[in-house]
Coordinates of C-alpha atoms in Angstrom, one line a residue:
Chain A
M21 CA -12.2 9.2 -8.1
R22 CA -13.2 8.3 -4.5
A23 CA -11.9 5.0 -3.1
I24 CA -15.3 3.8 -2.3
D25 CA -16.6 4.5 -5.8
L26 CA -13.5 2.8 -7.2
I27 CA -14.2 -0.3 -5.2
A28 CA -17.9 -0.3 -6.2
F29 CA -17.0 0.2 -9.9
N30 CA -14.6 -2.8 -9.7
L31 CA -17.0 -5.0 -7.8
K32 CA -19.5 -4.6 -10.5
L33 CA -16.9 -5.6 -13.0
I34 CA -15.8 -8.6 -11.0
E35 CA -19.4 -9.7 -10.4
R36 CA -20.1 -9.5 -14.1
Q37 CA -17.1 -11.6 -15.0
R38 CA -17.7 -14.4 -12.5
L39 CA -15.8 -17.2 -14.2
R40 CA -12.7 -15.1 -14.8
S41 CA -12.9 -13.7 -11.3
A42 CA -13.4 -17.2 -9.7
M43 CA -10.4 -18.5 -11.6
L44 CA -8.2 -15.7 -10.4
L45 CA -9.4 -15.9 -6.9
A46 CA -8.7 -19.6 -6.9
A47 CA -5.1 -19.1 -8.2
I48 CA -4.4 -16.6 -5.5
A49 CA -6.2 -18.4 -2.8
I50 CA -4.2 -21.6 -3.5
S51 CA -0.9 -20.0 -3.3
V52 CA -1.7 -18.1 -0.2
M53 CA -3.1 -21.3 1.3
A54 CA 0.1 -23.2 0.5
I55 CA 2.2 -20.6 2.3
N56 CA 0.0 -20.5 5.4
L57 CA -0.5 -24.3 5.6
L58 CA 3.1 -25.1 5.3
T59 CA 4.2 -22.4 7.7
G60 CA 1.5 -23.6 10.1
I61 CA 2.7 -27.2 9.9
G62 CA 6.4 -26.1 10.3
E63 CA 5.6 -23.8 13.2
G64 CA 3.5 -26.5 14.8
G65 CA 6.4 -29.0 14.6
K66 CA 8.9 -26.4 15.9
Q67 CA 6.7 -25.5 18.9
F68 CA 6.1 -29.2 19.5
V69 CA 9.8 -30.0 19.6
L70 CA 10.6 -26.9 21.7
A71 CA 7.9 -27.9 24.2
E72 CA 9.2 -31.4 24.4
F73 CA 12.7 -30.4 25.1
N74 CA 11.9 -27.5 27.4
L75 CA 10.6 -30.3 29.7
L76 CA 14.3 -31.2 30.0
G77 CA 16.5 -28.4 31.3
K78 CA 19.4 -27.2 29.2
N79 CA 21.7 -28.9 31.7
V80 CA 20.3 -32.3 31.1
L81 CA 22.1 -34.8 28.9
I82 CA 20.6 -37.9 27.4
M83 CA 22.9 -40.9 26.9
L84 CA 21.9 -43.7 24.6
P85 CA 23.7 -47.0 24.0
G86 CA 25.4 -47.2 20.6
K87 CA 27.4 -44.7 18.6
K88 CA 26.2 -42.9 15.6
E89 CA 29.0 -42.7 13.1
T90 CA 27.9 -39.9 10.8
T91 CA 27.9 -36.4 12.1
G92 CA 24.9 -34.1 11.7
G93 CA 21.2 -35.1 11.4
I94 CA 19.1 -36.4 14.2
P95 CA 21.0 -38.5 16.8
P96 CA 19.7 -42.0 17.0
L97 CA 16.9 -42.3 19.5
T98 CA 17.1 -46.0 19.5
G99 CA 20.8 -46.9 19.3
E100 CA 22.1 -50.3 18.7
A101 CA 25.0 -51.3 20.9
T102 CA 27.3 -54.2 21.1
R103 CA 27.7 -53.5 24.8
D104 CA 24.9 -52.6 27.1
L105 CA 24.7 -49.5 29.2
T106 CA 24.5 -50.9 32.7
L107 CA 23.4 -49.6 36.1
R108 CA 27.1 -49.8 37.2
D109 CA 27.9 -47.3 34.3
A110 CA 25.1 -45.0 35.6
E111 CA 26.6 -45.2 39.1
A112 CA 30.0 -44.4 37.8
I113 CA 28.7 -41.3 36.0
A114 CA 26.8 -40.2 39.2
R115 CA 30.1 -40.1 41.0
L116 CA 31.6 -37.5 38.5
G117 CA 32.2 -34.0 39.7
N118 CA 29.7 -31.9 37.8
V119 CA 26.9 -34.4 37.8
S120 CA 24.1 -33.7 40.2
A121 CA 21.7 -36.5 39.4
V122 CA 21.5 -39.5 37.2
A123 CA 18.2 -41.3 36.2
P124 CA 18.5 -44.6 34.4
L125 CA 15.6 -45.7 32.2
I126 CA 14.3 -49.1 31.0
A127 CA 11.1 -48.9 29.1
G128 CA 8.7 -51.2 27.3
K129 CA 5.1 -52.3 27.0
M130 CA 3.7 -54.6 29.6
E131 CA 0.3 -56.0 30.5
I132 CA -0.9 -54.4 33.7
S133 CA -3.9 -55.7 35.5
H134 CA -6.0 -55.0 38.6
G135 CA -8.7 -57.5 39.4
Q136 CA -10.6 -58.2 36.2
L137 CA -9.3 -55.1 34.4
S138 CA -6.2 -55.2 32.4
R139 CA -4.5 -53.3 29.7
E140 CA -1.2 -52.9 28.0
A141 CA 0.7 -49.9 29.4
F142 CA 4.0 -48.1 28.9
T143 CA 6.2 -49.4 31.7
M144 CA 9.3 -47.5 32.8
G145 CA 11.9 -48.5 35.3
S146 CA 13.7 -45.6 36.8
N147 CA 14.4 -43.8 40.1
R148 CA 13.6 -40.8 42.2
A149 CA 15.9 -38.5 40.1
F150 CA 13.8 -39.2 37.0
F151 CA 10.9 -37.3 38.5
D152 CA 13.0 -34.2 39.0
I153 CA 14.7 -34.3 35.7
R154 CA 11.5 -34.9 33.7
Q155 CA 9.6 -32.5 36.0
L156 CA 7.0 -35.0 36.7
E157 CA 4.6 -34.0 39.5
V158 CA 2.6 -36.3 41.7
A159 CA -1.0 -35.4 42.1
Q160 CA -1.7 -38.0 44.9
G161 CA 0.7 -40.0 47.1
K162 CA 4.4 -39.7 46.5
A163 CA 7.1 -40.3 43.9
L164 CA 9.4 -43.3 43.9
P165 CA 11.5 -43.6 47.1
Q166 CA 15.2 -42.8 47.1
L167 CA 16.8 -46.2 46.6
P168 CA 20.2 -47.4 45.6
F169 CA 20.1 -48.3 41.8
E170 CA 20.2 -52.0 42.3
Q171 CA 17.7 -52.3 45.1
S172 CA 14.2 -53.3 44.1
Q173 CA 11.0 -52.5 45.9
A174 CA 7.5 -53.5 44.8
V175 CA 6.0 -50.0 44.4
C176 CA 4.8 -48.0 41.4
V177 CA 3.6 -44.6 40.3
I178 CA 0.9 -44.5 37.6
G179 CA -0.4 -42.0 35.2
S180 CA -3.9 -40.5 35.6
K181 CA -5.4 -42.2 32.6
L182 CA -4.1 -45.6 33.6
R183 CA -5.5 -45.1 37.1
K184 CA -8.9 -44.3 35.6
E185 CA -8.9 -47.3 33.4
L186 CA -7.8 -49.8 36.0
F187 CA -9.6 -48.4 39.1
G188 CA -12.5 -46.3 37.8
P189 CA -13.9 -44.1 40.5
K190 CA -12.4 -46.2 43.3
P191 CA -9.3 -45.0 45.2
A192 CA -6.0 -46.4 43.7
L193 CA -3.5 -45.4 46.3
G194 CA -2.3 -48.4 48.3
Q195 CA -3.9 -50.9 45.9
W196 CA -1.9 -53.7 44.3
L197 CA -1.3 -54.0 40.5
R198 CA 0.0 -57.0 38.6
A199 CA 2.6 -56.4 36.0
G200 CA 3.9 -59.6 34.3
D201 CA 4.9 -61.9 37.1
S202 CA 5.2 -59.2 39.7
R203 CA 2.9 -57.2 42.0
F204 CA 3.3 -53.6 42.7
R205 CA 1.7 -51.3 45.3
V206 CA 0.5 -48.0 43.9
I207 CA 2.2 -45.2 45.9
G208 CA 1.5 -42.2 43.7
I209 CA -0.6 -40.9 40.8
L210 CA 1.0 -38.5 38.3
K211 CA -0.4 -35.1 37.6
D212 CA -2.1 -34.9 34.2
K213 CA 0.6 -33.7 31.9
G214 CA 0.2 -35.1 28.4
E215 CA 3.0 -36.3 26.2
G216 CA 6.6 -35.9 26.7
L217 CA 9.4 -37.1 24.3
G218 CA 6.8 -39.2 22.5
F219 CA 5.4 -41.1 25.6
D220 CA 2.0 -40.3 27.0
M221 CA 2.9 -40.1 30.7
N222 CA -0.8 -40.3 31.5
E223 CA -0.8 -43.9 30.4
A224 CA 2.5 -44.9 31.9
I225 CA 3.5 -46.8 35.0
I226 CA 6.8 -46.1 36.7
V227 CA 8.6 -48.7 38.9
P228 CA 12.1 -48.8 40.4
V229 CA 14.7 -49.6 37.8
A230 CA 15.9 -52.8 39.4
N231 CA 12.3 -54.2 39.3
A232 CA 12.0 -53.2 35.6
Q233 CA 15.2 -55.1 34.8
A234 CA 13.6 -58.2 36.4
L235 CA 10.3 -57.6 34.6
F236 CA 11.8 -57.3 31.2
N237 CA 14.6 -59.7 32.0
Q238 CA 17.1 -57.3 30.6
E239 CA 20.3 -55.7 32.0
G240 CA 20.8 -53.0 29.4
L241 CA 19.5 -49.5 30.0
F242 CA 17.4 -47.8 27.3
R243 CA 18.6 -44.4 28.3
V244 CA 20.4 -42.5 31.0
F245 CA 19.4 -39.0 31.9
I246 CA 22.3 -37.0 33.4
E247 CA 21.7 -33.7 35.1
L248 CA 24.7 -31.4 35.4
R249 CA 25.3 -29.0 38.3
S250 CA 26.0 -26.1 36.0
L251 CA 26.0 -25.3 32.3
D252 CA 29.5 -23.9 32.3
G253 CA 31.3 -27.2 32.0
L254 CA 28.8 -28.8 29.7
Q255 CA 31.3 -29.5 26.9
K256 CA 33.9 -30.7 29.3
S257 CA 31.5 -32.8 31.3
Q258 CA 30.3 -34.4 28.2
Q259 CA 33.8 -35.4 27.2
R260 CA 34.5 -36.7 30.7
I261 CA 31.4 -38.9 30.6
V262 CA 32.4 -40.3 27.2
A263 CA 35.9 -40.9 28.4
L264 CA 34.6 -42.7 31.5
L265 CA 32.4 -44.9 29.4
K266 CA 35.1 -45.7 26.9
E267 CA 37.4 -46.8 29.8
R268 CA 34.6 -48.9 31.3
H269 CA 33.8 -50.5 27.9
E270 CA 37.2 -51.7 27.1
G271 CA 38.3 -48.7 25.0
E272 CA 35.3 -48.7 22.8
E273 CA 33.3 -45.5 22.4
D274 CA 29.8 -46.9 22.1
V275 CA 27.5 -44.4 23.6
T276 CA 25.8 -41.3 22.1
I277 CA 25.1 -38.2 24.2
I278 CA 22.4 -35.8 23.2
T279 CA 22.0 -32.3 24.5
Q280 CA 19.0 -30.1 24.1
D281 CA 21.1 -27.9 21.8
S282 CA 22.2 -30.6 19.5
L283 CA 18.6 -31.9 19.1
L284 CA 17.2 -28.4 18.5
S285 CA 19.9 -27.6 16.0
A286 CA 19.1 -30.8 14.1
F287 CA 15.4 -29.8 14.0
E288 CA 16.4 -26.3 13.0
N289 CA 18.0 -27.8 9.9
I290 CA 14.9 -29.7 9.0
L291 CA 12.8 -26.6 9.6
N292 CA 15.1 -24.5 7.5
T293 CA 14.7 -26.9 4.7
L294 CA 10.9 -26.8 5.2
T295 CA 11.0 -23.0 5.0
L296 CA 12.9 -23.2 1.7
A297 CA 10.3 -25.6 0.4
V298 CA 7.6 -23.2 1.5
A299 CA 9.3 -20.3 -0.3
G300 CA 9.7 -22.4 -3.4
I301 CA 6.2 -23.5 -3.5
A302 CA 4.9 -20.1 -2.7
G303 CA 7.2 -18.6 -5.4
I304 CA 6.0 -20.9 -8.1
S305 CA 2.3 -20.6 -7.3
M306 CA 2.6 -16.9 -7.0
L307 CA 4.3 -16.8 -10.4
V308 CA 1.5 -18.8 -11.9
A309 CA -1.1 -16.6 -10.3
G310 CA 0.8 -13.5 -11.4
I311 CA 1.0 -14.6 -15.1
L312 CA -2.7 -15.5 -15.0
I313 CA -3.5 -12.1 -13.6
M314 CA -1.4 -10.4 -16.3
N315 CA -3.0 -12.4 -19.1
V316 CA -6.5 -11.9 -17.8
S317 CA -5.8 -8.2 -17.4
L318 CA -4.4 -7.9 -20.9
I319 CA -7.5 -9.5 -22.3
A320 CA -9.6 -7.2 -20.2
V321 CA -7.8 -4.1 -21.5
S322 CA -8.3 -5.1 -25.1
Q323 CA -12.0 -6.1 -24.4
R324 CA -12.6 -2.8 -22.6
T325 CA -10.8 -0.6 -25.1
R326 CA -13.9 1.3 -25.9
E327 CA -14.7 1.7 -22.2
I328 CA -11.3 3.1 -21.6
G329 CA -11.8 5.5 -24.5
L330 CA -15.1 6.6 -23.0
L331 CA -13.6 7.1 -19.6
K332 CA -10.9 9.3 -21.1
A333 CA -13.5 11.2 -23.1
L334 CA -15.4 11.8 -19.8
G335 CA -12.3 13.5 -18.5
C336 CA -10.7 10.6 -16.6
P337 CA -7.0 11.2 -16.4
A338 CA -4.5 8.4 -17.4
R339 CA -3.6 7.7 -13.8
T340 CA -7.2 7.1 -12.8
V341 CA -7.5 4.6 -15.7
A342 CA -4.4 2.9 -14.5
L343 CA -5.7 3.0 -10.9
I344 CA -9.0 1.3 -12.0
F345 CA -7.0 -1.7 -13.4
L346 CA -4.5 -1.8 -10.5
S347 CA -7.2 -1.6 -7.9
E348 CA -9.1 -4.4 -9.5
A349 CA -6.1 -6.6 -9.3
C350 CA -5.6 -5.5 -5.7
I351 CA -9.1 -6.3 -4.7
M352 CA -8.8 -9.8 -6.3
A353 CA -5.5 -10.4 -4.6
L354 CA -6.8 -9.4 -1.2
S355 CA -10.0 -11.4 -1.5
G356 CA -8.1 -14.4 -2.8
A357 CA -5.6 -14.1 0.1
L358 CA -8.5 -13.9 2.6
I359 CA -10.1 -17.0 1.1
G360 CA -6.7 -18.8 1.2
I361 CA -6.0 -17.9 4.8
F362 CA -9.5 -18.9 5.8
I363 CA -9.1 -22.4 4.1
S364 CA -5.7 -22.9 5.6
E365 CA -7.0 -22.0 9.0
A366 CA -9.9 -24.4 8.6
L367 CA -7.5 -27.2 7.6
L368 CA -5.2 -26.5 10.5
Y369 CA -8.2 -26.6 12.8
V370 CA -8.9 -30.1 11.5
A371 CA -5.3 -31.0 11.9
R372 CA -5.3 -29.8 15.5
G373 CA -8.3 -32.0 16.1
L374 CA -6.5 -35.0 14.7
Y375 CA -3.2 -34.4 16.5
P376 CA -4.1 -32.4 19.6
T377 CA -0.5 -32.5 20.9
I378 CA 1.0 -30.6 18.0
P379 CA 0.1 -26.9 18.1
F380 CA -0.5 -26.2 14.3
T381 CA -0.9 -22.5 14.0
T382 CA 0.1 -20.1 11.3
P383 CA 1.9 -17.1 12.8
L384 CA 0.5 -13.7 12.1
W385 CA 3.6 -12.7 10.1
A386 CA 3.0 -15.5 7.7
Q387 CA -0.6 -14.5 7.2
L388 CA 0.2 -10.9 6.7
G389 CA 3.2 -11.8 4.6
S390 CA 1.4 -14.1 2.2
A391 CA -1.4 -11.5 1.7
L392 CA 1.3 -8.9 1.1
I393 CA 3.1 -11.1 -1.4
A394 CA -0.1 -11.9 -3.2
T395 CA -1.0 -8.2 -3.4
V396 CA 2.5 -7.1 -4.6
T397 CA 2.5 -9.9 -7.2
A398 CA -0.9 -8.9 -8.5
L399 CA 0.1 -5.3 -8.7
L400 CA 3.4 -6.1 -10.4
F401 CA 1.7 -8.3 -13.0
A402 CA -1.2 -5.9 -13.5
A403 CA 1.1 -3.0 -14.0
I404 CA 1.9 -3.7 -17.7
P405 CA -1.8 -4.0 -18.7
A406 CA -2.7 -1.0 -16.6
R407 CA 0.0 1.1 -18.3
K408 CA -1.2 -0.1 -21.7
A409 CA -4.7 1.0 -20.8
A410 CA -3.6 4.4 -19.4
N411 CA -1.5 5.2 -22.4
M412 CA -4.1 4.6 -25.0
A413 CA -4.9 7.6 -27.2
P414 CA -8.6 8.4 -26.4
V415 CA -9.5 8.7 -30.1
D416 CA -8.1 5.3 -31.0
A417 CA -9.7 3.7 -28.0
L418 CA -13.1 5.1 -28.8
L419 CA -13.0 4.1 -32.4
D420 CA -11.9 0.5 -31.6
K421 CA -13.7 -1.6 -34.1
K422 CA -13.1 -4.9 -32.5
A423 CA -15.5 -4.5 -29.6
G424 CA -19.2 -4.7 -30.0
Q425 CA -21.5 -1.8 -29.7
A426 CA -23.1 -1.0 -26.5
Chain B
M30 CA -15.1 30.6 -26.8
I31 CA -13.4 28.4 -29.4
E32 CA -10.8 29.5 -31.8
L33 CA -8.8 27.3 -34.2
Q34 CA -5.8 28.9 -35.9
Q35 CA -4.2 27.2 -38.9
L36 CA -5.0 23.8 -37.4
C37 CA -3.6 20.8 -39.1
R38 CA -3.9 17.1 -38.5
S39 CA -2.1 14.7 -40.8
F40 CA -1.8 10.9 -40.7
Q41 CA 0.8 8.8 -42.4
V42 CA -0.9 6.2 -44.5
G43 CA 1.8 4.1 -46.2
D44 CA 4.0 6.5 -48.0
Q45 CA 1.3 9.1 -48.3
C46 CA 0.6 11.9 -45.9
V47 CA -3.1 12.4 -45.6
H48 CA -4.3 15.8 -44.3
A49 CA -7.4 15.2 -42.4
L50 CA -7.5 18.8 -41.3
D51 CA -5.7 21.3 -43.6
H52 CA -4.9 24.7 -42.1
L53 CA -8.3 25.2 -40.6
D54 CA -9.4 28.5 -39.1
L55 CA -12.6 28.6 -37.1
K56 CA -14.2 30.6 -34.4
I57 CA -17.2 29.5 -32.4
A58 CA -19.0 31.8 -29.9
R59 CA -20.7 30.7 -26.7
G60 CA -24.3 29.4 -27.3
E61 CA -23.9 28.7 -31.0
Y62 CA -25.6 25.8 -32.8
L63 CA -23.5 24.4 -35.6
S64 CA -23.8 21.5 -37.9
V65 CA -20.8 20.0 -39.7
M66 CA -21.6 18.1 -42.9
G67 CA -19.5 16.7 -45.7
P68 CA -18.6 13.5 -47.4
S69 CA -16.9 10.6 -45.7
G70 CA -13.2 11.4 -45.2
S71 CA -13.7 15.1 -45.3
G72 CA -12.4 15.5 -41.8
K73 CA -15.7 16.0 -39.9
S74 CA -14.9 13.5 -37.2
T75 CA -11.3 14.6 -36.9
L76 CA -12.5 18.1 -36.3
L77 CA -15.0 16.9 -33.7
N78 CA -12.2 14.9 -31.9
M79 CA -9.9 17.9 -32.1
L80 CA -12.6 20.2 -30.6
G81 CA -13.2 17.5 -27.9
L82 CA -9.5 17.4 -27.1
L83 CA -9.5 13.7 -27.9
D84 CA -6.9 14.2 -30.6
K85 CA -3.9 16.5 -30.8
P86 CA -3.2 18.8 -33.8
S87 CA -0.1 18.2 -35.9
A88 CA 0.3 22.0 -36.3
G89 CA -1.6 25.1 -35.4
E90 CA -3.3 26.1 -32.2
Y91 CA -6.7 25.4 -30.5
W92 CA -7.8 28.0 -28.0
L93 CA -10.5 26.8 -25.6
N94 CA -11.7 29.6 -23.4
Q95 CA -8.5 31.5 -23.9
T96 CA -6.4 28.5 -23.1
A97 CA -3.9 27.3 -25.7
T98 CA -4.3 23.6 -25.7
S99 CA -1.7 22.2 -28.2
Q100 CA 1.1 22.1 -25.6
L101 CA -1.0 20.7 -22.7
N102 CA -0.3 17.3 -21.3
E103 CA -2.8 14.5 -21.1
E104 CA -3.7 15.2 -17.5
A105 CA -4.5 18.9 -18.3
L106 CA -6.5 17.9 -21.4
A107 CA -8.5 15.4 -19.3
T108 CA -9.3 18.1 -16.8
L109 CA -10.5 20.5 -19.6
R110 CA -12.6 17.7 -21.1
R111 CA -14.2 17.1 -17.7
Q112 CA -14.9 20.7 -17.1
Y113 CA -16.1 22.0 -20.5
I114 CA -17.0 19.2 -22.9
G115 CA -19.8 16.7 -23.2
F116 CA -19.8 14.0 -25.9
V117 CA -22.7 12.2 -27.6
F118 CA -21.7 9.3 -29.9
Q119 CA -23.5 7.6 -32.7
S120 CA -23.1 4.2 -30.9
Y121 CA -24.0 5.7 -27.5
H122 CA -20.9 4.2 -25.7
L123 CA -22.8 3.2 -22.6
I124 CA -21.2 0.8 -20.2
P125 CA -23.4 -2.3 -20.4
R126 CA -22.9 -3.5 -16.8
L127 CA -24.1 -0.2 -15.4
T128 CA -27.7 0.9 -15.2
A129 CA -29.0 4.0 -16.9
R130 CA -28.7 6.0 -13.7
E131 CA -25.1 4.7 -13.1
N132 CA -24.1 5.6 -16.6
I133 CA -25.3 9.1 -16.1
E134 CA -23.6 9.3 -12.7
L135 CA -20.2 8.0 -14.1
P136 CA -18.6 11.4 -14.9
L137 CA -19.5 12.7 -11.4
I138 CA -17.9 9.5 -9.9
L139 CA -14.8 9.9 -12.0
A140 CA -14.6 13.6 -11.0
G141 CA -14.6 12.4 -7.3
I142 CA -17.8 14.2 -6.3
A143 CA -19.3 12.9 -3.0
P144 CA -22.3 10.6 -3.3
K145 CA -24.5 13.1 -1.4
Q146 CA -23.8 15.8 -3.9
R147 CA -24.1 13.5 -6.9
R148 CA -27.7 12.3 -6.1
P149 CA -29.5 15.6 -6.7
L150 CA -27.5 16.3 -9.9
V151 CA -28.3 12.9 -11.3
D152 CA -32.0 13.1 -10.2
K153 CA -32.3 16.5 -12.0
V154 CA -30.9 15.1 -15.3
I155 CA -33.0 12.0 -15.1
T156 CA -36.2 14.1 -14.6
R157 CA -35.1 16.5 -17.3
L158 CA -34.7 13.6 -19.8
A159 CA -37.9 11.8 -18.7
L160 CA -36.0 8.7 -17.9
T161 CA -37.3 8.3 -14.3
D162 CA -39.0 5.0 -14.9
R163 CA -36.0 3.7 -16.9
A164 CA -33.3 4.7 -14.4
S165 CA -32.6 1.3 -13.0
H166 CA -32.6 -0.5 -16.4
A167 CA -29.4 -1.8 -18.1
P168 CA -28.6 -0.3 -21.5
N169 CA -29.7 -3.6 -23.3
Q170 CA -33.2 -3.2 -21.8
L171 CA -33.6 0.2 -23.4
S172 CA -34.6 1.3 -26.9
G173 CA -32.1 3.1 -29.1
G174 CA -33.8 6.5 -28.4
Q175 CA -33.7 5.9 -24.7
R176 CA -30.0 4.8 -24.9
Q177 CA -29.1 8.0 -26.7
R178 CA -31.1 10.0 -24.1
V179 CA -29.0 8.3 -21.3
A180 CA -25.9 9.2 -23.3
I181 CA -27.0 12.8 -23.5
G182 CA -27.7 12.8 -19.8
R183 CA -24.2 11.5 -19.1
A184 CA -22.8 14.3 -21.4
I185 CA -24.6 17.1 -19.6
V186 CA -24.5 16.0 -16.0
M187 CA -21.2 17.9 -15.5
K188 CA -22.9 21.0 -17.0
P189 CA -20.4 21.4 -19.9
E190 CA -20.3 24.5 -22.0
L191 CA -19.7 22.6 -25.2
L192 CA -21.7 19.6 -26.4
L193 CA -20.2 17.6 -29.3
A194 CA -22.6 15.2 -31.1
D195 CA -21.1 12.7 -33.6
E196 CA -24.0 11.4 -35.8
P197 CA -26.3 11.4 -32.7
T198 CA -29.2 10.1 -34.8
G199 CA -27.2 7.8 -37.0
N200 CA -28.5 4.6 -35.3
L201 CA -32.0 5.7 -34.7
D202 CA -35.3 5.6 -36.5
S203 CA -36.8 8.9 -37.6
V204 CA -39.1 9.4 -34.7
S205 CA -36.6 8.8 -32.0
G206 CA -34.0 10.6 -34.0
R207 CA -36.2 13.6 -34.1
E208 CA -36.8 13.4 -30.3
V209 CA -33.1 13.3 -29.7
I210 CA -32.3 16.3 -32.0
E211 CA -35.1 18.3 -30.4
L212 CA -33.6 17.5 -27.0
L213 CA -30.2 18.7 -28.1
E214 CA -31.8 21.9 -29.4
E215 CA -33.6 22.5 -26.1
L216 CA -30.3 22.2 -24.3
N217 CA -28.8 24.7 -26.8
D218 CA -31.7 27.0 -26.1
E219 CA -30.7 26.8 -22.4
G220 CA -27.3 28.1 -23.4
I221 CA -25.0 25.2 -24.2
T222 CA -22.9 25.4 -27.3
L223 CA -23.9 22.6 -29.6
L224 CA -22.0 21.1 -32.5
V225 CA -23.6 18.3 -34.5
V226 CA -21.7 16.2 -37.1
T227 CA -24.2 14.6 -39.5
H228 CA -24.7 13.1 -42.9
D229 CA -28.4 14.0 -42.8
Q230 CA -29.2 17.2 -44.7
A231 CA -32.5 17.6 -42.8
I232 CA -30.7 17.6 -39.5
G233 CA -27.9 19.8 -40.8
D234 CA -30.3 22.4 -42.0
R235 CA -31.8 22.8 -38.5
A236 CA -28.6 24.3 -37.2
R237 CA -28.3 28.1 -37.2
R238 CA -24.8 27.8 -38.6
E239 CA -23.8 25.2 -41.1
L240 CA -20.3 24.1 -41.9
K241 CA -19.5 22.1 -45.1
M242 CA -16.2 20.3 -45.1
I243 CA -14.3 18.9 -48.1
D244 CA -10.7 17.5 -48.0
G245 CA -9.9 18.8 -44.5
R246 CA -11.0 22.4 -45.3
I247 CA -14.2 24.3 -44.5
A248 CA -15.7 24.6 -48.0
S249 CA -18.6 26.8 -46.8
D250 CA -19.7 28.4 -43.6
S251 CA -23.2 29.8 -43.5
A252 CA -22.1 32.5 -41.1
N253 CA -19.5 33.8 -43.6
Q254 CA -21.9 33.4 -46.5
T255 CA -24.5 35.6 -44.8
I256 CA -21.8 38.2 -44.2
S257 CA -20.5 38.0 -47.7
S258 CA -24.0 38.0 -49.3
I259 CA -24.8 41.1 -47.2
G260 CA -21.5 42.5 -48.4
S261 CA -22.2 41.9 -52.1

């Protein structure tokens, strides 16, 4: 039998048994969709995290106040400390051997206004090194000037979106902004860059760290970014920084240091769990679809006994009879998989619209893999009914009294 | 063309062994027209299934065109059926979801013949059976006589040498039954070997050679009678 005739023969069958076919297609489509959707979400999350941390170099450490007691899991992004991290701590770290740059950070929301226009914006206090470490580029004007940590200067760099909202089409460089009780002159506009580490830099305003301390009336630093000269001594430098801070904080170890690697491995754990969940869900739904296929095929074999007898009488060998049943399952599985992939792609498209910063995409291997799993499952579960059909004695099949007469 | 040697077919029914065919000897030459008659349970249908290679003998040998068939596997039997044998059943055995044309085309499809080559073969059969205006109808849109004509078309589309008809007129009224039997006889006139199993004496009498079966044996064979009557 030719492949094209086999497909045509099966399509007529599928078309005639619409309800049965629709049920099977739905079962396969749902399981394939589950695999693709979950892989797409997982992959999106992974890419998102990777993109975030690739903004930082591998040689950048992030220090947070507070010590997380338990090991493993995600390090605390908002630590609670009994003792603040101060600018003096940052200065001490900057003097260490392998440290090439230190950027302290104080951050919070603040009302920013220019003339009649005002809006709440993410306000960060830092220094020149922050621009290099976070790879922030300035589209117009210049970055914050090189200043000693404790020296304030009434200048600011703002994000492109904030500029648009406060100044509209008018030039912003050299203009004055009001933030809280202070006034700042705009010296630079950031290049459009999108989010990083959860902040939308386009809506941010960056001022010298000393000014921010005054603005928020707060000594303690939110974070300290530490850039190392080389990756070689990463472990050792980390220990030296901790030791230094312990010494400065009266023997108490109350800071947490995050490296890119530690964060990524924490996310890796989450992603592995997610992968296991995907496998579990896929397995269960495939099993359900498979059993459904087997039952439906068994019913089909007993309903079509006379037809099988006829095919055999017409000189159709046993393996062609088996092929007819197997290829039907195969067609169902592939069409179901296509529908499932299509639906999951549509849903991920919607998700990308809702969360533009997270790249939800199902990798090709997941799409091909899920289609393959569906096909293999269908073939496995259709094998028993197909063999039953193929092994029927032609006489018995022809004389089957159960079926109606054609 | 066909030779049966001491052919047996027995079934186990409970403790009893039923001999549906009991050491049967039979020779059929190419182009013959036979009818097989006999009471229910006399082994007519078993004989037909055996000749059609749908059933395997318990003992004995069946030679089809000099091929011994009893030791052949299912694949080889299927090939022989496809090449040499056409079936016509009492209940037509058409596939309901296929049109008349597609039903006739089915053996060609199963044999893997290309669509281009199938078309003229099917067209010829449809014209021959005067089914041209019914070709695109489903079986349930056809009368009994038309259905049986479609079934005959399916049986002859592969140009078999042997046509086996099991009560071909059993479900038909007398007019369409007569049309069907005349069609089968025309095919026989064109050279096909025809064997008809029937209960109907009138139809049985039309055959040039009549077999009567009782209890799995051939009780009378008009061919032998002629010979023996000449001999006496």
